[in-house]
């Protein structure tokens, strides 16, 4: 698990219009409680009686990412996993490579650095990627003594 693609340091584009599918995907994402794949969300929606295509779920998640409404990590397999972005902005996470457990980590230094790089280079819409993975306490197997 692990690559988090952050939103640009400038304001994200305005959200697109609210649709039934967007509301359903957002609801499923909030109900999931952690990072979820498009397939996870599609399965939860279908199990809950919402008829929605997997392509629509992918398209909706892509739009939510584009508008800065979700944080995204990429697993080692390349699959993207999504989590609702809190109102105060994107977060950085430490993600367990075993079970996918995620913990928010403070990264003010990274944010200041990205802003400084943008300012000193004159670049606009600078994005950054931070990868923090490890093995959580539950998944860690102590070596034999």
Short mmCIF file of N, CA and C in Angstrom, two decimals:
data_model
loop_
_atom_site.label_atom_id
_atom_site.label_comp_id
_atom_site.label_asym_id
_atom_site.label_seq_id
_atom_site.Cartn_x
_atom_site.Cartn_y
_atom_site.Cartn_z
N UNK A 1 0.85 -1.17 0.00
CA UNK A 1 0.00 0.00 0.00
C UNK A 1 0.88 1.21 0.00
N UNK A 2 0.33 2.31 -0.50
CA UNK A 2 0.97 3.45 -0.11
C UNK A 2 1.10 4.74 -0.77
N UNK A 3 0.95 4.99 -2.01
CA UNK A 3 1.22 6.32 -2.52
C UNK A 3 -0.02 7.18 -2.34
N UNK A 4 0.16 8.31 -1.69
CA UNK A 4 -0.93 9.24 -1.50
C UNK A 4 -0.69 10.40 -2.43
N UNK A 5 -1.62 10.66 -3.32
CA UNK A 5 -1.49 11.77 -4.23
C UNK A 5 -2.30 12.91 -3.66
N UNK A 6 -1.64 13.98 -3.30
CA UNK A 6 -2.30 15.09 -2.68
C UNK A 6 -2.86 16.04 -3.71
N UNK A 7 -3.84 16.79 -3.27
CA UNK A 7 -4.44 17.80 -4.13
C UNK A 7 -3.45 18.92 -4.36
N UNK A 8 -3.65 19.68 -5.42
CA UNK A 8 -2.78 20.83 -5.65
C UNK A 8 -2.80 21.77 -4.45
N UNK A 9 -1.74 22.53 -4.29
CA UNK A 9 -1.68 23.47 -3.18
C UNK A 9 -2.57 24.68 -3.44
N UNK A 10 -3.12 24.79 -4.65
CA UNK A 10 -4.08 25.84 -4.94
C UNK A 10 -5.48 25.29 -4.73
N UNK A 11 -6.47 26.13 -4.87
CA UNK A 11 -7.85 25.68 -4.67
C UNK A 11 -8.25 24.67 -5.72
N UNK A 12 -8.96 23.58 -5.33
CA UNK A 12 -9.40 22.58 -6.29
C UNK A 12 -10.54 23.14 -7.13
N UNK A 13 -10.83 22.48 -8.28
CA UNK A 13 -11.93 22.93 -9.10
C UNK A 13 -13.24 22.83 -8.32
N UNK A 14 -14.21 23.60 -8.73
CA UNK A 14 -15.52 23.56 -8.07
C UNK A 14 -16.15 22.19 -8.26
N UNK A 15 -16.85 21.67 -7.23
CA UNK A 15 -17.50 20.37 -7.35
C UNK A 15 -18.53 20.37 -8.47
N UNK A 16 -18.63 19.23 -9.12
CA UNK A 16 -19.65 19.08 -10.16
C UNK A 16 -21.01 18.94 -9.50
N UNK A 17 -22.03 18.95 -10.32
CA UNK A 17 -23.38 18.86 -9.78
C UNK A 17 -23.57 17.54 -9.05
N UNK A 18 -24.43 17.58 -8.05
CA UNK A 18 -24.70 16.40 -7.25
C UNK A 18 -25.67 15.49 -8.01
N UNK A 19 -25.30 14.23 -8.11
CA UNK A 19 -26.17 13.26 -8.77
C UNK A 19 -26.50 12.16 -7.77
N UNK A 20 -27.49 11.36 -8.14
CA UNK A 20 -27.87 10.23 -7.30
C UNK A 20 -26.69 9.29 -7.11
N UNK A 21 -25.95 9.03 -8.19
CA UNK A 21 -24.80 8.12 -8.11
C UNK A 21 -23.69 8.71 -7.22
N UNK A 22 -23.43 10.01 -7.37
CA UNK A 22 -22.38 10.64 -6.57
C UNK A 22 -22.75 10.56 -5.09
N UNK A 23 -24.00 10.84 -4.78
CA UNK A 23 -24.46 10.76 -3.39
C UNK A 23 -24.32 9.34 -2.85
N UNK A 24 -24.67 8.36 -3.67
CA UNK A 24 -24.59 6.96 -3.24
C UNK A 24 -23.14 6.55 -3.00
N UNK A 25 -22.23 6.93 -3.91
CA UNK A 25 -20.81 6.57 -3.75
C UNK A 25 -20.23 7.25 -2.52
N UNK A 26 -20.53 8.54 -2.33
CA UNK A 26 -20.04 9.25 -1.15
C UNK A 26 -20.57 8.63 0.13
N UNK A 27 -21.83 8.26 0.12
CA UNK A 27 -22.44 7.63 1.30
C UNK A 27 -21.73 6.31 1.62
N UNK A 28 -21.50 5.49 0.59
CA UNK A 28 -20.82 4.21 0.78
C UNK A 28 -19.39 4.43 1.26
N UNK A 29 -18.73 5.46 0.74
CA UNK A 29 -17.36 5.76 1.13
C UNK A 29 -17.30 6.16 2.61
N UNK A 30 -18.23 7.00 3.04
CA UNK A 30 -18.27 7.41 4.45
C UNK A 30 -18.62 6.22 5.35
N UNK A 31 -19.51 5.35 4.89
CA UNK A 31 -19.92 4.19 5.69
C UNK A 31 -18.78 3.18 5.82
N UNK A 32 -17.90 3.12 4.83
CA UNK A 32 -16.81 2.14 4.85
C UNK A 32 -15.87 2.38 6.02
N UNK A 33 -15.57 3.62 6.32
CA UNK A 33 -14.76 3.93 7.49
C UNK A 33 -13.26 3.94 7.28
N UNK A 34 -12.77 3.59 6.15
CA UNK A 34 -11.34 3.60 5.87
C UNK A 34 -11.14 3.75 4.38
N UNK A 35 -9.97 3.39 3.90
CA UNK A 35 -9.73 3.44 2.46
C UNK A 35 -10.46 2.27 1.81
N UNK A 36 -11.13 2.54 0.71
CA UNK A 36 -11.89 1.52 0.01
C UNK A 36 -11.60 1.59 -1.48
N UNK A 37 -11.60 0.44 -2.11
CA UNK A 37 -11.42 0.40 -3.57
C UNK A 37 -12.77 0.61 -4.25
N UNK A 38 -12.72 0.88 -5.52
CA UNK A 38 -13.95 1.03 -6.30
C UNK A 38 -14.76 -0.27 -6.23
N UNK A 39 -14.08 -1.39 -6.29
CA UNK A 39 -14.78 -2.68 -6.22
C UNK A 39 -15.43 -2.88 -4.85
N UNK A 40 -14.74 -2.48 -3.78
CA UNK A 40 -15.34 -2.56 -2.43
C UNK A 40 -16.63 -1.76 -2.38
N UNK A 41 -16.56 -0.53 -2.88
CA UNK A 41 -17.72 0.36 -2.84
C UNK A 41 -18.84 -0.16 -3.73
N UNK A 42 -18.49 -0.65 -4.90
CA UNK A 42 -19.49 -1.20 -5.81
C UNK A 42 -20.21 -2.37 -5.15
N UNK A 43 -19.45 -3.25 -4.53
CA UNK A 43 -20.05 -4.40 -3.84
C UNK A 43 -20.98 -3.97 -2.71
N UNK A 44 -20.55 -2.98 -1.93
CA UNK A 44 -21.39 -2.49 -0.82
C UNK A 44 -22.67 -1.84 -1.35
N UNK A 45 -22.55 -1.09 -2.43
CA UNK A 45 -23.73 -0.44 -3.00
C UNK A 45 -24.71 -1.47 -3.54
N UNK A 46 -24.20 -2.43 -4.28
CA UNK A 46 -25.05 -3.49 -4.83
C UNK A 46 -25.72 -4.29 -3.72
N UNK A 47 -24.95 -4.63 -2.67
CA UNK A 47 -25.50 -5.39 -1.54
C UNK A 47 -26.59 -4.59 -0.82
N UNK A 48 -26.47 -3.28 -0.85
CA UNK A 48 -27.46 -2.42 -0.22
C UNK A 48 -28.65 -2.10 -1.11
N UNK A 49 -28.68 -2.68 -2.30
CA UNK A 49 -29.81 -2.48 -3.20
C UNK A 49 -29.70 -1.32 -4.16
N UNK A 50 -28.53 -0.70 -4.24
CA UNK A 50 -28.33 0.40 -5.19
C UNK A 50 -27.80 -0.16 -6.49
N UNK A 51 -28.57 -0.02 -7.55
CA UNK A 51 -28.14 -0.48 -8.87
C UNK A 51 -27.22 0.58 -9.47
N UNK A 52 -25.95 0.22 -9.60
CA UNK A 52 -24.96 1.15 -10.14
C UNK A 52 -23.87 0.32 -10.80
N UNK A 53 -23.38 0.78 -11.92
CA UNK A 53 -22.33 0.06 -12.62
C UNK A 53 -20.96 0.33 -12.04
N UNK A 54 -20.08 -0.64 -12.14
CA UNK A 54 -18.72 -0.48 -11.64
C UNK A 54 -18.03 0.68 -12.36
N UNK A 55 -18.26 0.84 -13.64
CA UNK A 55 -17.67 1.95 -14.40
C UNK A 55 -18.13 3.28 -13.83
N UNK A 56 -19.38 3.37 -13.43
CA UNK A 56 -19.91 4.59 -12.84
C UNK A 56 -19.22 4.88 -11.51
N UNK A 57 -18.96 3.85 -10.73
CA UNK A 57 -18.26 4.03 -9.46
C UNK A 57 -16.85 4.57 -9.73
N UNK A 58 -16.14 3.96 -10.68
CA UNK A 58 -14.80 4.44 -11.02
C UNK A 58 -14.84 5.89 -11.49
N UNK A 59 -15.76 6.20 -12.38
CA UNK A 59 -15.88 7.55 -12.92
C UNK A 59 -16.20 8.56 -11.81
N UNK A 60 -17.08 8.17 -10.90
CA UNK A 60 -17.46 9.05 -9.79
C UNK A 60 -16.27 9.28 -8.86
N UNK A 61 -15.53 8.23 -8.54
CA UNK A 61 -14.36 8.38 -7.69
C UNK A 61 -13.30 9.27 -8.34
N UNK A 62 -13.13 9.13 -9.64
CA UNK A 62 -12.18 9.98 -10.37
C UNK A 62 -12.61 11.44 -10.26
N UNK A 63 -13.90 11.71 -10.42
CA UNK A 63 -14.41 13.08 -10.32
C UNK A 63 -14.23 13.61 -8.89
N UNK A 64 -14.48 12.78 -7.89
CA UNK A 64 -14.31 13.19 -6.49
C UNK A 64 -12.85 13.50 -6.19
N UNK A 65 -11.95 12.72 -6.79
CA UNK A 65 -10.52 12.99 -6.63
C UNK A 65 -10.16 14.32 -7.28
N UNK A 66 -10.67 14.53 -8.48
CA UNK A 66 -10.38 15.75 -9.23
C UNK A 66 -10.85 17.00 -8.51
N UNK A 67 -11.96 16.89 -7.78
CA UNK A 67 -12.50 18.04 -7.06
C UNK A 67 -11.99 18.13 -5.62
N UNK A 68 -11.07 17.22 -5.23
CA UNK A 68 -10.47 17.29 -3.92
C UNK A 68 -11.35 16.79 -2.79
N UNK A 69 -12.32 15.94 -3.09
CA UNK A 69 -13.23 15.45 -2.06
C UNK A 69 -12.78 14.14 -1.43
N UNK A 70 -11.75 13.50 -2.01
CA UNK A 70 -11.25 12.24 -1.46
C UNK A 70 -9.72 12.27 -1.42
N UNK A 71 -9.16 11.51 -0.49
CA UNK A 71 -7.73 11.23 -0.48
C UNK A 71 -7.57 9.87 -1.14
N UNK A 72 -6.43 9.67 -1.79
CA UNK A 72 -6.21 8.45 -2.56
C UNK A 72 -4.86 7.86 -2.21
N UNK A 73 -4.82 6.55 -2.04
CA UNK A 73 -3.55 5.84 -1.93
C UNK A 73 -3.53 4.79 -3.03
N UNK A 74 -2.34 4.39 -3.42
CA UNK A 74 -2.19 3.35 -4.44
C UNK A 74 -1.49 2.18 -3.80
N UNK A 75 -2.11 1.02 -3.88
CA UNK A 75 -1.50 -0.19 -3.34
C UNK A 75 -0.36 -0.62 -4.23
N UNK A 76 0.44 -1.54 -3.74
CA UNK A 76 1.56 -2.07 -4.53
C UNK A 76 1.10 -2.70 -5.83
N UNK A 77 -0.14 -3.19 -5.82
CA UNK A 77 -0.69 -3.81 -7.03
C UNK A 77 -1.12 -2.76 -8.05
N UNK A 78 -1.14 -1.49 -7.63
CA UNK A 78 -1.57 -0.42 -8.52
C UNK A 78 -3.02 0.00 -8.29
N UNK A 79 -3.75 -0.81 -7.52
CA UNK A 79 -5.15 -0.46 -7.25
C UNK A 79 -5.21 0.79 -6.38
N UNK A 80 -6.15 1.65 -6.72
CA UNK A 80 -6.34 2.89 -5.97
C UNK A 80 -7.41 2.66 -4.91
N UNK A 81 -7.17 3.25 -3.74
CA UNK A 81 -8.14 3.17 -2.64
C UNK A 81 -8.45 4.60 -2.21
N UNK A 82 -9.70 4.82 -1.84
CA UNK A 82 -10.22 6.16 -1.59
C UNK A 82 -10.77 6.29 -0.18
N UNK A 83 -10.69 7.53 0.32
CA UNK A 83 -11.22 7.85 1.64
C UNK A 83 -11.73 9.29 1.56
N UNK A 84 -12.86 9.58 2.20
CA UNK A 84 -13.35 10.97 2.16
C UNK A 84 -12.31 11.93 2.75
N UNK A 85 -12.12 13.05 2.08
CA UNK A 85 -11.19 14.05 2.59
C UNK A 85 -11.90 14.89 3.65
N UNK A 86 -11.25 15.09 4.79
CA UNK A 86 -11.89 15.90 5.84
C UNK A 86 -12.01 17.36 5.38
N UNK A 87 -12.94 18.11 5.98
CA UNK A 87 -13.16 19.50 5.58
C UNK A 87 -11.92 20.39 5.68
N UNK A 88 -11.02 20.06 6.59
CA UNK A 88 -9.82 20.90 6.77
C UNK A 88 -8.75 20.64 5.73
N UNK A 89 -8.98 19.72 4.80
CA UNK A 89 -8.02 19.49 3.71
C UNK A 89 -7.45 18.09 3.71
N UNK A 90 -6.55 17.86 2.75
CA UNK A 90 -5.99 16.51 2.62
C UNK A 90 -5.11 16.17 3.81
N UNK A 91 -4.94 14.90 4.00
CA UNK A 91 -4.13 14.38 5.10
C UNK A 91 -3.09 13.44 4.52
N UNK A 92 -2.10 13.16 5.33
CA UNK A 92 -1.11 12.13 5.00
C UNK A 92 -1.36 10.97 5.93
N UNK A 93 -1.12 9.76 5.43
CA UNK A 93 -1.44 8.55 6.18
C UNK A 93 -0.25 7.62 6.23
N UNK A 94 -0.15 6.89 7.32
CA UNK A 94 0.76 5.75 7.44
C UNK A 94 -0.14 4.54 7.28
N UNK A 95 0.14 3.70 6.28
CA UNK A 95 -0.74 2.60 5.93
C UNK A 95 -0.04 1.27 6.15
N UNK A 96 -0.73 0.35 6.82
CA UNK A 96 -0.18 -0.99 7.06
C UNK A 96 -0.18 -1.78 5.76
N UNK A 97 0.97 -2.33 5.41
CA UNK A 97 1.08 -3.15 4.20
C UNK A 97 0.40 -4.50 4.38
N UNK A 98 0.12 -4.89 5.62
CA UNK A 98 -0.52 -6.17 5.86
C UNK A 98 -2.03 -6.12 5.75
N UNK A 99 -2.65 -5.24 6.54
CA UNK A 99 -4.11 -5.22 6.61
C UNK A 99 -4.77 -3.96 6.07
N UNK A 100 -3.97 -2.96 5.73
CA UNK A 100 -4.54 -1.74 5.18
C UNK A 100 -4.95 -0.71 6.23
N UNK A 101 -4.73 -1.00 7.50
CA UNK A 101 -5.05 -0.03 8.55
C UNK A 101 -4.31 1.27 8.25
N UNK A 102 -4.98 2.40 8.42
CA UNK A 102 -4.33 3.67 8.16
C UNK A 102 -4.44 4.59 9.37
N UNK A 103 -3.41 5.37 9.55
CA UNK A 103 -3.35 6.35 10.63
C UNK A 103 -2.95 7.68 10.02
N UNK A 104 -3.64 8.73 10.42
CA UNK A 104 -3.28 10.08 9.98
C UNK A 104 -1.97 10.46 10.66
N UNK A 105 -1.07 11.07 9.89
CA UNK A 105 0.19 11.55 10.45
C UNK A 105 0.31 13.05 10.15
N UNK A 106 0.89 13.76 11.08
CA UNK A 106 1.12 15.19 10.89
C UNK A 106 2.24 15.37 9.87
N UNK A 107 2.04 16.27 8.94
CA UNK A 107 3.04 16.48 7.89
C UNK A 107 3.15 17.95 7.52
N UNK A 108 3.08 18.80 8.53
CA UNK A 108 3.15 20.25 8.28
C UNK A 108 4.46 20.62 7.58
N UNK A 109 5.53 19.93 7.93
CA UNK A 109 6.82 20.21 7.30
C UNK A 109 6.75 19.93 5.80
N UNK A 110 6.10 18.84 5.41
CA UNK A 110 5.96 18.50 3.99
C UNK A 110 5.13 19.57 3.28
N UNK A 111 4.05 20.02 3.92
CA UNK A 111 3.19 21.03 3.32
C UNK A 111 3.94 22.34 3.11
N UNK A 112 4.68 22.76 4.13
CA UNK A 112 5.46 24.01 4.01
C UNK A 112 6.51 23.88 2.92
N UNK A 113 7.17 22.73 2.86
CA UNK A 113 8.18 22.49 1.84
C UNK A 113 7.58 22.59 0.44
N UNK A 114 6.41 21.95 0.21
CA UNK A 114 5.77 21.99 -1.10
C UNK A 114 5.39 23.42 -1.47
N UNK A 115 4.88 24.17 -0.51
CA UNK A 115 4.53 25.57 -0.77
C UNK A 115 5.77 26.40 -1.09
N UNK A 116 6.86 26.15 -0.35
CA UNK A 116 8.10 26.88 -0.60
C UNK A 116 8.67 26.56 -1.98
N UNK A 117 8.63 25.30 -2.37
CA UNK A 117 9.11 24.91 -3.69
C UNK A 117 8.29 25.60 -4.77
N UNK A 118 6.98 25.62 -4.62
CA UNK A 118 6.12 26.29 -5.60
C UNK A 118 6.46 27.77 -5.68
N UNK A 119 6.62 28.39 -4.53
CA UNK A 119 6.90 29.82 -4.50
C UNK A 119 8.25 30.17 -5.10
N UNK A 120 9.28 29.41 -4.73
CA UNK A 120 10.63 29.74 -5.20
C UNK A 120 10.86 29.39 -6.66
N UNK A 121 10.11 28.43 -7.19
CA UNK A 121 10.28 28.06 -8.60
C UNK A 121 9.32 28.78 -9.53
N UNK A 122 8.28 29.37 -8.95
CA UNK A 122 7.28 30.03 -9.78
C UNK A 122 6.26 29.08 -10.38
N UNK A 123 6.29 27.83 -9.97
CA UNK A 123 5.34 26.85 -10.49
C UNK A 123 3.98 27.05 -9.82
N UNK A 124 2.92 26.71 -10.56
CA UNK A 124 1.57 26.77 -10.01
C UNK A 124 1.01 25.36 -9.95
N UNK A 125 0.00 25.18 -9.13
CA UNK A 125 -0.69 23.89 -9.00
C UNK A 125 0.28 22.75 -8.70
N UNK A 126 1.22 22.99 -7.82
CA UNK A 126 2.20 21.98 -7.43
C UNK A 126 1.51 20.89 -6.62
N UNK A 127 1.79 19.66 -6.97
CA UNK A 127 1.27 18.51 -6.24
C UNK A 127 2.44 17.75 -5.65
N UNK A 128 2.18 16.98 -4.61
CA UNK A 128 3.23 16.15 -4.04
C UNK A 128 2.66 14.78 -3.67
N UNK A 129 3.56 13.82 -3.65
CA UNK A 129 3.20 12.45 -3.30
C UNK A 129 4.07 12.03 -2.13
N UNK A 130 3.44 11.51 -1.11
CA UNK A 130 4.16 11.02 0.06
C UNK A 130 3.75 9.57 0.28
N UNK A 131 4.73 8.71 0.44
CA UNK A 131 4.46 7.29 0.66
C UNK A 131 4.98 6.89 2.02
N UNK A 132 4.06 6.54 2.90
CA UNK A 132 4.42 6.06 4.23
C UNK A 132 3.69 4.74 4.47
N UNK A 133 4.45 3.67 4.50
CA UNK A 133 3.86 2.36 4.76
C UNK A 133 4.67 1.67 5.85
N UNK A 134 4.07 0.71 6.46
CA UNK A 134 4.74 -0.07 7.48
C UNK A 134 3.88 -1.27 7.83
N UNK A 135 4.20 -1.90 8.92
CA UNK A 135 3.43 -3.04 9.41
C UNK A 135 2.89 -2.66 10.79
N UNK A 136 1.58 -2.69 10.95
CA UNK A 136 0.97 -2.31 12.22
C UNK A 136 1.27 -3.36 13.30
N UNK A 137 0.96 -3.01 14.52
CA UNK A 137 1.23 -3.89 15.66
C UNK A 137 0.51 -5.22 15.50
N UNK A 138 -0.73 -5.20 15.03
CA UNK A 138 -1.48 -6.46 14.88
C UNK A 138 -0.88 -7.38 13.84
N UNK A 139 -0.29 -6.81 12.79
CA UNK A 139 0.27 -7.64 11.70
C UNK A 139 1.73 -8.00 11.92
N UNK A 140 2.40 -7.28 12.79
CA UNK A 140 3.82 -7.51 12.99
C UNK A 140 4.06 -8.84 13.71
N UNK A 141 4.90 -9.63 13.14
CA UNK A 141 5.27 -10.91 13.75
C UNK A 141 6.68 -10.75 14.27
N UNK A 142 6.84 -10.89 15.57
CA UNK A 142 8.17 -10.74 16.18
C UNK A 142 9.05 -11.90 15.75
N UNK A 143 10.32 -11.60 15.43
CA UNK A 143 11.24 -12.68 15.06
C UNK A 143 11.45 -13.62 16.26
N UNK A 144 11.67 -14.87 15.94
CA UNK A 144 11.92 -15.86 17.00
C UNK A 144 13.22 -15.52 17.71
N UNK A 145 13.18 -15.64 19.02
CA UNK A 145 14.38 -15.30 19.81
C UNK A 145 15.33 -16.44 19.86
#
